Coordinates of N, CA and C in Angstrom, one line a residue:
M1 N 46.3 -14.6 -18.8 CA 45.5 -13.5 -18.6 C 46.4 -12.4 -18.9
P2 N 45.7 -11.4 -19.7 CA 46.6 -10.2 -20.1 C 46.8 -9.3 -19.0
D3 N 48.1 -8.4 -19.2 CA 48.3 -7.5 -18.1 C 47.3 -6.3 -18.0
L4 N 46.7 -6.2 -16.9 CA 45.5 -5.0 -16.7 C 46.2 -3.9 -16.3
G5 N 47.3 -3.8 -16.1 CA 48.0 -2.4 -15.5 C 47.5 -2.0 -14.2
P6 N 46.8 -1.0 -14.1 CA 46.4 -0.5 -12.9 C 45.2 -1.4 -12.3
Y7 N 44.7 -2.1 -13.0 CA 43.5 -3.1 -12.7 C 44.1 -4.5 -12.2
A8 N 45.4 -4.5 -11.7 CA 46.0 -5.7 -11.5 C 45.4 -6.4 -10.2
A9 N 44.8 -5.6 -9.2 CA 44.3 -6.2 -8.1 C 42.8 -6.9 -8.5
G10 N 42.2 -6.2 -9.5 CA 40.9 -6.8 -9.8 C 41.3 -8.2 -10.7
A11 N 42.2 -8.1 -11.4 CA 42.7 -9.5 -12.0 C 43.0 -10.4 -11.2
E12 N 43.8 -10.2 -10.0 CA 44.0 -11.1 -8.8 C 42.8 -11.7 -8.2
L13 N 41.8 -10.9 -7.8 CA 40.3 -11.2 -7.5 C 39.7 -12.0 -8.2
L14 N 39.9 -11.8 -9.6 CA 39.4 -12.7 -10.7 C 39.8 -14.1 -10.5
R15 N 41.1 -14.1 -10.4 CA 41.8 -15.4 -10.2 C 41.4 -16.1 -8.9
I16 N 41.2 -15.5 -8.0 CA 40.8 -16.1 -6.6 C 39.2 -16.7 -6.9
T17 N 38.4 -15.9 -7.7 CA 37.1 -16.5 -8.0 C 37.1 -17.6 -8.7
D18 N 38.2 -17.7 -9.9 CA 38.2 -18.8 -10.7 C 38.6 -20.0 -9.8
R19 N 39.6 -19.8 -8.9 CA 40.0 -20.9 -8.0 C 38.8 -21.4 -7.1
I20 N 38.1 -20.5 -6.8 CA 36.9 -21.0 -6.0 C 35.9 -21.8 -6.8
R21 N 35.6 -21.4 -8.0 CA 34.6 -22.0 -8.9 C 35.3 -23.5 -9.5
A22 N 36.4 -23.5 -9.5 CA 37.1 -24.6 -10.0 C 37.4 -25.6 -8.9
A23 N 37.2 -25.4 -7.7 CA 37.4 -26.1 -6.5 C 36.9 -27.6 -6.6
E24 N 37.5 -28.6 -6.4 CA 36.9 -29.9 -6.6 C 36.6 -30.5 -5.2
N25 N 37.0 -29.9 -4.1 CA 36.8 -30.6 -2.7 C 36.8 -29.4 -2.0
C26 N 36.4 -29.6 -0.6 CA 36.4 -28.6 0.5 C 37.8 -28.2 0.6
D27 N 38.8 -28.9 0.5 CA 40.1 -28.5 0.9 C 40.7 -27.6 -0.2
D28 N 40.3 -27.6 -1.4 CA 40.6 -26.8 -2.5 C 39.8 -25.3 -2.4
L29 N 38.6 -25.5 -1.8 CA 37.7 -24.4 -1.6 C 38.2 -23.6 -0.5
Q30 N 38.6 -24.2 0.5 CA 39.1 -23.5 1.8 C 40.3 -22.8 1.5
R31 N 41.2 -23.4 0.7 CA 42.4 -22.7 0.4 C 42.3 -21.4 -0.5
A32 N 41.3 -21.5 -1.4 CA 41.1 -20.5 -2.4 C 40.2 -19.4 -1.4
V33 N 39.3 -19.7 -0.5 CA 38.5 -18.8 0.2 C 39.5 -18.1 1.3
H34 N 40.5 -18.7 1.7 CA 41.4 -18.2 2.8 C 42.0 -17.0 2.1
H35 N 42.4 -16.8 0.8 CA 42.9 -15.7 0.3 C 41.9 -14.4 0.1
L36 N 40.7 -14.8 0.2 CA 39.6 -13.7 0.6 C 39.7 -13.2 1.9
L37 N 39.5 -14.3 2.9 CA 39.2 -14.0 4.4 C 40.4 -13.9 5.3
H38 N 41.6 -14.1 4.9 CA 42.7 -13.9 5.9 C 42.5 -12.5 6.6
P39 N 42.4 -12.6 7.9 CA 42.2 -11.4 8.7 C 43.3 -10.2 8.6
E40 N 44.4 -10.5 8.2 CA 45.4 -9.4 7.8 C 45.7 -9.2 6.5
H41 N 45.7 -10.3 5.8 CA 46.3 -10.1 4.4 C 45.2 -10.4 3.3
G42 N 44.1 -10.7 3.9 CA 43.1 -11.2 2.7 C 42.5 -10.1 1.8
A43 N 42.1 -10.5 0.7 CA 41.4 -9.5 -0.2 C 40.5 -8.6 0.4
L44 N 39.4 -9.4 1.2 CA 38.4 -8.6 1.7 C 39.0 -7.3 2.7
E45 N 40.0 -7.9 3.5 CA 40.7 -6.9 4.4 C 41.3 -5.7 3.5
R46 N 41.9 -5.9 2.5 CA 42.5 -4.9 1.7 C 41.4 -4.0 1.1
V47 N 40.2 -4.6 0.6 CA 39.3 -3.8 0.0 C 38.7 -2.9 1.0
R48 N 38.5 -3.5 2.4 CA 38.0 -2.5 3.5 C 39.0 -1.5 3.8
E49 N 40.2 -1.8 3.7 CA 41.0 -0.7 4.1 C 41.2 0.4 2.9
A50 N 41.0 0.0 1.8 CA 41.0 1.0 0.6 C 39.8 1.8 0.6
L51 N 38.8 1.2 1.0 CA 37.5 2.1 1.1 C 37.7 3.0 2.2
E52 N 38.2 2.6 3.5 CA 38.3 3.6 4.5 C 39.2 4.6 4.1
A53 N 40.5 4.3 3.6 CA 41.4 5.2 3.2 C 40.8 6.3 2.2
A54 N 40.0 5.8 1.3 CA 39.4 6.9 0.4 C 38.5 7.6 1.1
G55 N 37.5 7.2 2.0 CA 36.7 8.2 2.9 C 37.5 9.0 3.6
E56 N 38.6 8.8 4.3 CA 39.5 9.5 5.1 C 40.2 10.7 4.1
Q57 N 40.6 10.1 2.9 CA 41.3 11.1 2.1 C 40.4 12.2 1.4
I58 N 39.2 11.9 1.1 CA 38.1 12.9 0.8 C 38.0 13.8 1.8
E59 N 37.7 13.5 2.9 CA 37.6 14.5 4.1 C 38.8 15.3 4.4
A60 N 39.9 14.7 4.1 CA 41.4 15.6 4.2 C 41.5 16.6 3.1
L61 N 41.0 16.2 2.0 CA 41.3 17.2 0.9 C 40.6 18.6 1.2
E62 N 41.2 19.5 0.7 CA 40.7 20.8 0.8 C 40.4 21.3 -0.6
V63 N 39.3 22.1 -0.8 CA 38.8 22.7 -1.8 C 39.6 24.0 -2.1
E64 N 40.7 23.9 -3.0 CA 41.6 24.9 -3.0 C 40.9 26.2 -3.7
G65 N 41.1 27.4 -2.8 CA 40.8 28.6 -3.4 C 39.2 28.8 -3.3
E66 N 38.5 27.7 -3.1 CA 37.0 27.9 -3.3 C 36.4 27.5 -2.0
Q67 N 35.5 28.3 -1.2 CA 34.8 28.1 -0.2 C 33.3 27.9 -0.4
I68 N 33.1 27.0 -1.5 CA 31.6 26.8 -2.0 C 31.0 25.7 -0.9
H69 N 29.9 26.0 -0.3 CA 29.3 25.3 0.8 C 28.7 23.9 0.1
D70 N 28.4 23.9 -1.1 CA 27.6 22.8 -1.7 C 28.7 21.8 -2.0
L71 N 30.0 22.1 -2.3 CA 31.0 21.2 -2.6 C 31.4 20.6 -1.2
D72 N 31.5 21.3 -0.2 CA 31.7 20.6 1.0 C 30.7 19.6 1.5
N73 N 29.5 20.0 1.3 CA 28.5 19.0 1.6 C 28.6 17.8 0.7
E74 N 28.8 17.9 -0.7 CA 29.2 16.7 -1.6 C 30.3 15.9 -1.2
A75 N 31.2 16.4 -0.8 CA 32.5 15.9 -0.2 C 32.3 15.0 1.0
T76 N 31.5 15.7 2.1 CA 31.4 14.9 3.2 C 30.4 13.8 2.9
D77 N 29.3 14.0 2.2 CA 28.7 12.9 1.7 C 29.1 11.7 1.1
L78 N 30.3 12.0 0.1 CA 30.9 11.0 -0.6 C 31.9 10.1 0.4
A79 N 32.5 11.1 1.3 CA 33.3 10.6 2.3 C 32.8 9.6 3.2
Y80 N 31.2 9.8 3.6 CA 30.3 9.0 4.5 C 30.1 8.0 3.7
R81 N 29.7 7.8 2.3 CA 29.7 6.6 1.6 C 30.7 5.6 1.8
F82 N 31.9 6.2 1.4 CA 33.0 5.3 1.6 C 33.1 4.7 3.0
D83 N 33.0 5.3 3.9 CA 33.1 5.1 5.3 C 32.2 3.9 5.6
Y84 N 31.0 4.3 5.1 CA 29.7 3.2 5.3 C 30.2 1.9 4.6
A85 N 30.7 2.0 3.3 CA 31.0 0.8 2.5 C 32.1 -0.1 3.3
S86 N 33.0 0.5 3.9 CA 34.2 0.1 4.7 C 33.4 -0.7 5.8
E87 N 32.7 0.0 6.6 CA 32.0 -0.7 7.6 C 31.0 -1.9 7.2
Y88 N 30.4 -1.7 6.2 CA 29.6 -3.0 5.5 C 30.5 -4.1 5.4
V89 N 31.7 -3.8 4.7 CA 32.8 -4.9 4.4 C 33.3 -5.5 5.7
R90 N 33.4 -4.7 6.8 CA 33.8 -5.3 8.3 C 32.7 -6.2 8.7
G91 N 31.5 -5.7 8.5 CA 30.5 -6.6 8.8 C 30.5 -7.9 8.2
A92 N 30.8 -8.0 6.8 CA 30.9 -9.2 6.0 C 32.0 -10.0 6.6
Q93 N 33.1 -9.3 6.9 CA 34.3 -10.0 7.5 C 33.8 -10.7 8.8
S94 N 33.0 -10.0 9.7 CA 32.8 -10.5 11.1 C 31.8 -11.7 10.7
A95 N 30.8 -11.6 9.8 CA 29.9 -12.7 9.6 C 30.8 -13.8 9.1
L96 N 32.0 -13.8 8.5 CA 32.5 -15.0 7.9 C 33.8 -15.5 8.6
V97 N 33.9 -14.8 9.8 CA 35.0 -15.2 10.6 C 35.5 -16.3 10.7
N98 N 34.7 -17.3 11.1 CA 34.9 -18.7 11.5 C 34.9 -19.7 10.2
S99 N 34.6 -19.2 8.9 CA 34.4 -19.9 7.9 C 35.4 -20.9 7.3
D100 N 36.9 -20.6 7.8 CA 37.8 -21.3 7.4 C 37.6 -22.7 8.1
A101 N 37.5 -22.5 9.5 CA 37.5 -23.8 10.4 C 36.1 -24.8 9.9
K102 N 35.0 -24.0 9.6 CA 33.8 -24.6 9.2 C 34.0 -25.3 7.9
L103 N 34.7 -24.8 6.9 CA 34.8 -25.5 5.8 C 35.8 -26.7 6.0
R104 N 36.8 -26.7 6.9 CA 37.5 -27.8 7.2 C 36.7 -28.9 7.9
R105 N 35.7 -28.5 8.7 CA 34.9 -29.5 9.4 C 33.9 -30.0 8.3
I106 N 33.3 -29.2 7.5 CA 32.7 -29.8 6.4 C 33.6 -30.7 5.4
G107 N 34.7 -30.3 5.0 CA 35.7 -31.3 4.3 C 35.9 -32.6 5.0
T108 N 36.2 -32.5 6.2 CA 36.3 -33.6 7.1 C 35.1 -34.6 7.0
A109 N 33.9 -34.1 7.3 CA 32.8 -34.9 7.3 C 32.4 -35.5 5.8
S110 N 32.6 -34.6 4.9 CA 32.3 -35.3 3.6 C 33.4 -36.3 3.3
R111 N 34.5 -36.2 3.7 CA 35.7 -37.3 3.5 C 35.2 -38.5 4.3
D112 N 34.8 -38.4 5.6 CA 34.2 -39.6 6.2 C 33.1 -40.0 5.8
Q113 N 32.2 -39.4 5.2 CA 31.0 -40.0 4.7 C 31.3 -40.7 3.3
A114 N 32.2 -40.3 2.6 CA 32.6 -40.9 1.3 C 33.4 -42.1 1.7
E115 N 34.2 -42.1 2.6 CA 35.0 -43.5 3.1 C 33.9 -44.5 3.8
A116 N 32.8 -44.0 4.4 CA 31.8 -44.8 4.9 C 31.1 -45.4 3.8
R117 N 30.8 -44.7 2.7 CA 29.9 -45.3 1.6 C 30.8 -46.0 0.9
T118 N 32.2 -45.9 0.6 CA 33.1 -46.9 0.3 C 33.1 -48.2 0.8
R119 N 33.3 -48.0 2.1 CA 33.3 -49.4 3.1 C 32.1 -50.2 2.8
S120 N 31.0 -49.3 2.9 CA 29.7 -50.2 3.0 C 29.4 -50.8 1.5
S121 N 30.1 -50.2 0.5 CA 29.6 -50.6 -0.8 C 30.5 -52.1 -1.0
E122 N 31.7 -52.1 -0.1 CA 32.5 -53.2 -0.1 C 31.9 -54.5 0.5
L123 N 31.1 -54.3 1.4 CA 30.5 -55.2 2.2 C 29.3 -56.0 1.6
P124 N 29.0 -57.3 1.7 CA 27.8 -57.7 1.4 C 26.6 -57.2 1.8
D125 N 25.6 -57.1 0.9 CA 24.3 -56.7 1.3 C 23.5 -57.8 2.0
H126 N 23.2 -57.7 3.4 CA 22.3 -58.7 4.0 C 21.0 -58.3 4.2
R127 N 20.6 -57.0 3.7 CA 19.2 -56.4 4.0 C 18.1 -57.4 3.6
G128 N 18.4 -57.9 2.4 CA 17.4 -58.7 1.5 C 17.2 -60.0 2.5
A129 N 18.3 -60.5 2.8 CA 18.1 -61.9 3.6 C 17.5 -61.6 5.1
A130 N 17.7 -60.5 5.5 CA 17.0 -60.3 6.9 C 15.5 -60.1 6.6
L131 N 15.3 -59.4 5.5 CA 13.5 -59.2 5.3 C 13.0 -60.3 4.6
A132 N 13.8 -61.3 4.1 CA 13.1 -62.3 3.4 C 12.3 -63.5 4.5
T133 N 11.4 -64.1 3.8 CA 10.5 -64.7 4.7 C 10.9 -66.2 4.3
S134 N 10.9 -67.2 5.3 CA 11.4 -68.6 5.3 C 10.3 -69.3 4.4
P135 N 10.6 -70.4 3.6 CA 9.6 -71.1 2.9 C 8.6 -71.7 3.8
A136 N 8.9 -72.3 4.9 CA 7.9 -72.6 5.9 C 7.1 -71.7 6.4
A137 N 7.6 -70.6 6.7 CA 6.5 -69.4 7.3 C 5.6 -68.9 5.9
A138 N 6.2 -69.0 4.8 CA 5.4 -68.7 3.6 C 4.2 -69.6 3.5
K139 N 4.7 -70.8 3.5 CA 3.6 -72.0 3.4 C 2.6 -71.8 4.6
A140 N 2.9 -71.8 5.7 CA 2.1 -71.7 6.9 C 1.1 -70.4 6.8
K141 N 1.7 -69.3 6.2 CA 0.9 -68.2 6.0 C -0.3 -68.3 4.9
I142 N 0.2 -69.1 3.8 CA -0.7 -69.3 2.8 C -1.9 -70.3 3.3
S143 N -1.5 -71.3 4.1 CA -2.6 -72.3 4.6 C -3.5 -71.8 5.8
S144 N -3.0 -70.7 6.4 CA -3.8 -70.3 7.4 C -4.6 -69.0 7.0
A145 N -4.4 -68.5 5.9 CA -5.2 -67.4 5.3 C -6.8 -67.9 4.7
P146 N -7.9 -67.7 5.3 CA -8.9 -68.1 4.7 C -9.4 -67.5 3.4
D147 N -9.7 -68.2 2.6 CA -10.0 -67.7 1.4 C -11.7 -68.2 1.2
S148 N -12.2 -67.7 0.2 CA -13.8 -68.0 0.3 C -14.2 -69.3 0.1
E149 N -13.5 -70.0 -0.7 CA -13.7 -71.5 -0.8 C -13.7 -72.2 0.6
T150 N -12.8 -72.1 1.2 CA -12.5 -72.5 2.4 C -13.4 -72.2 3.3
A151 N -13.9 -71.0 3.5 CA -14.9 -70.4 4.5 C -16.3 -71.2 4.0
Q152 N -16.5 -71.4 3.0 CA -17.9 -72.0 2.4 C -17.8 -73.3 2.7
S153 N -16.7 -74.3 2.6 CA -16.8 -75.5 2.9 C -16.8 -75.8 4.3
T154 N -16.3 -75.0 5.2 CA -16.2 -75.0 6.5 C -17.8 -74.9 7.1
A155 N -18.3 -74.0 6.4 CA -19.9 -73.7 6.9 C -20.8 -75.1 6.4
A156 N -20.4 -75.6 5.4 CA -21.2 -76.7 5.0 C -21.2 -77.8 5.8
V157 N -19.8 -78.2 6.2 CA -19.5 -79.1 7.0 C -19.9 -79.0 8.6
H158 N -19.8 -78.0 9.0 CA -20.2 -77.7 10.3 C -21.2 -76.8 10.5
P159 N -22.4 -77.3 10.7 CA -23.6 -76.3 10.6 C -23.6 -75.5 11.9
A160 N -24.2 -74.5 12.0 CA -24.1 -73.5 13.1 C -25.1 -74.2 14.0
R161 N -24.6 -73.9 15.3 CA -25.6 -74.7 16.4 C -26.3 -73.5 16.9
V162 N -27.7 -73.8 16.9 CA -28.7 -72.9 17.6 C -29.1 -73.5 18.8
S163 N -29.2 -72.5 19.7 CA -29.5 -73.0 21.1 C -31.0 -73.1 21.2
V164 N -31.6 -74.1 21.7 CA -33.1 -74.4 21.8 C -33.4 -74.3 23.1
P165 N -34.5 -73.8 23.4 CA -35.0 -73.8 24.9 C -35.3 -75.3 25.3
R166 N -34.9 -75.7 26.4 CA -35.3 -77.0 26.9 C -36.6 -77.1 27.6
R167 N -37.3 -78.3 27.5 CA -38.7 -78.3 28.1 C -38.6 -79.1 29.2

């Protein structure tokens, strides 16, 4: 990657983004995301601090020699925007505060599932045997099922009984 001079921080964020995209498992992803979310040294905290400092610095600057009211309003508005952005990043940090632990749990669960799939693929599959019908049961089912020929021959051999009144 080329030397980006004053944009070295952006280049480092790009490296973190590339590590996140290249993660092949939850452990890799968790390590890369940790560089963003560390509460004291993470990139997100540094961005928040920079936005906050920019807002404070704008408020602290004095317009030298000019007391134009419009410039004061613009400076105040710009300082407010930086402060708002800083608070917005703080909210994002709060929303992501437990994501390291959650990524670890997801990684553990996915490893456990992969191990279970591996173990189950090594065992013989007995589901077909459990669902199979025995030859004797299949034969009994066929002979007990009435088809149209059987029903007609039964009717011819055994005439229906009709009750007749007795005299």
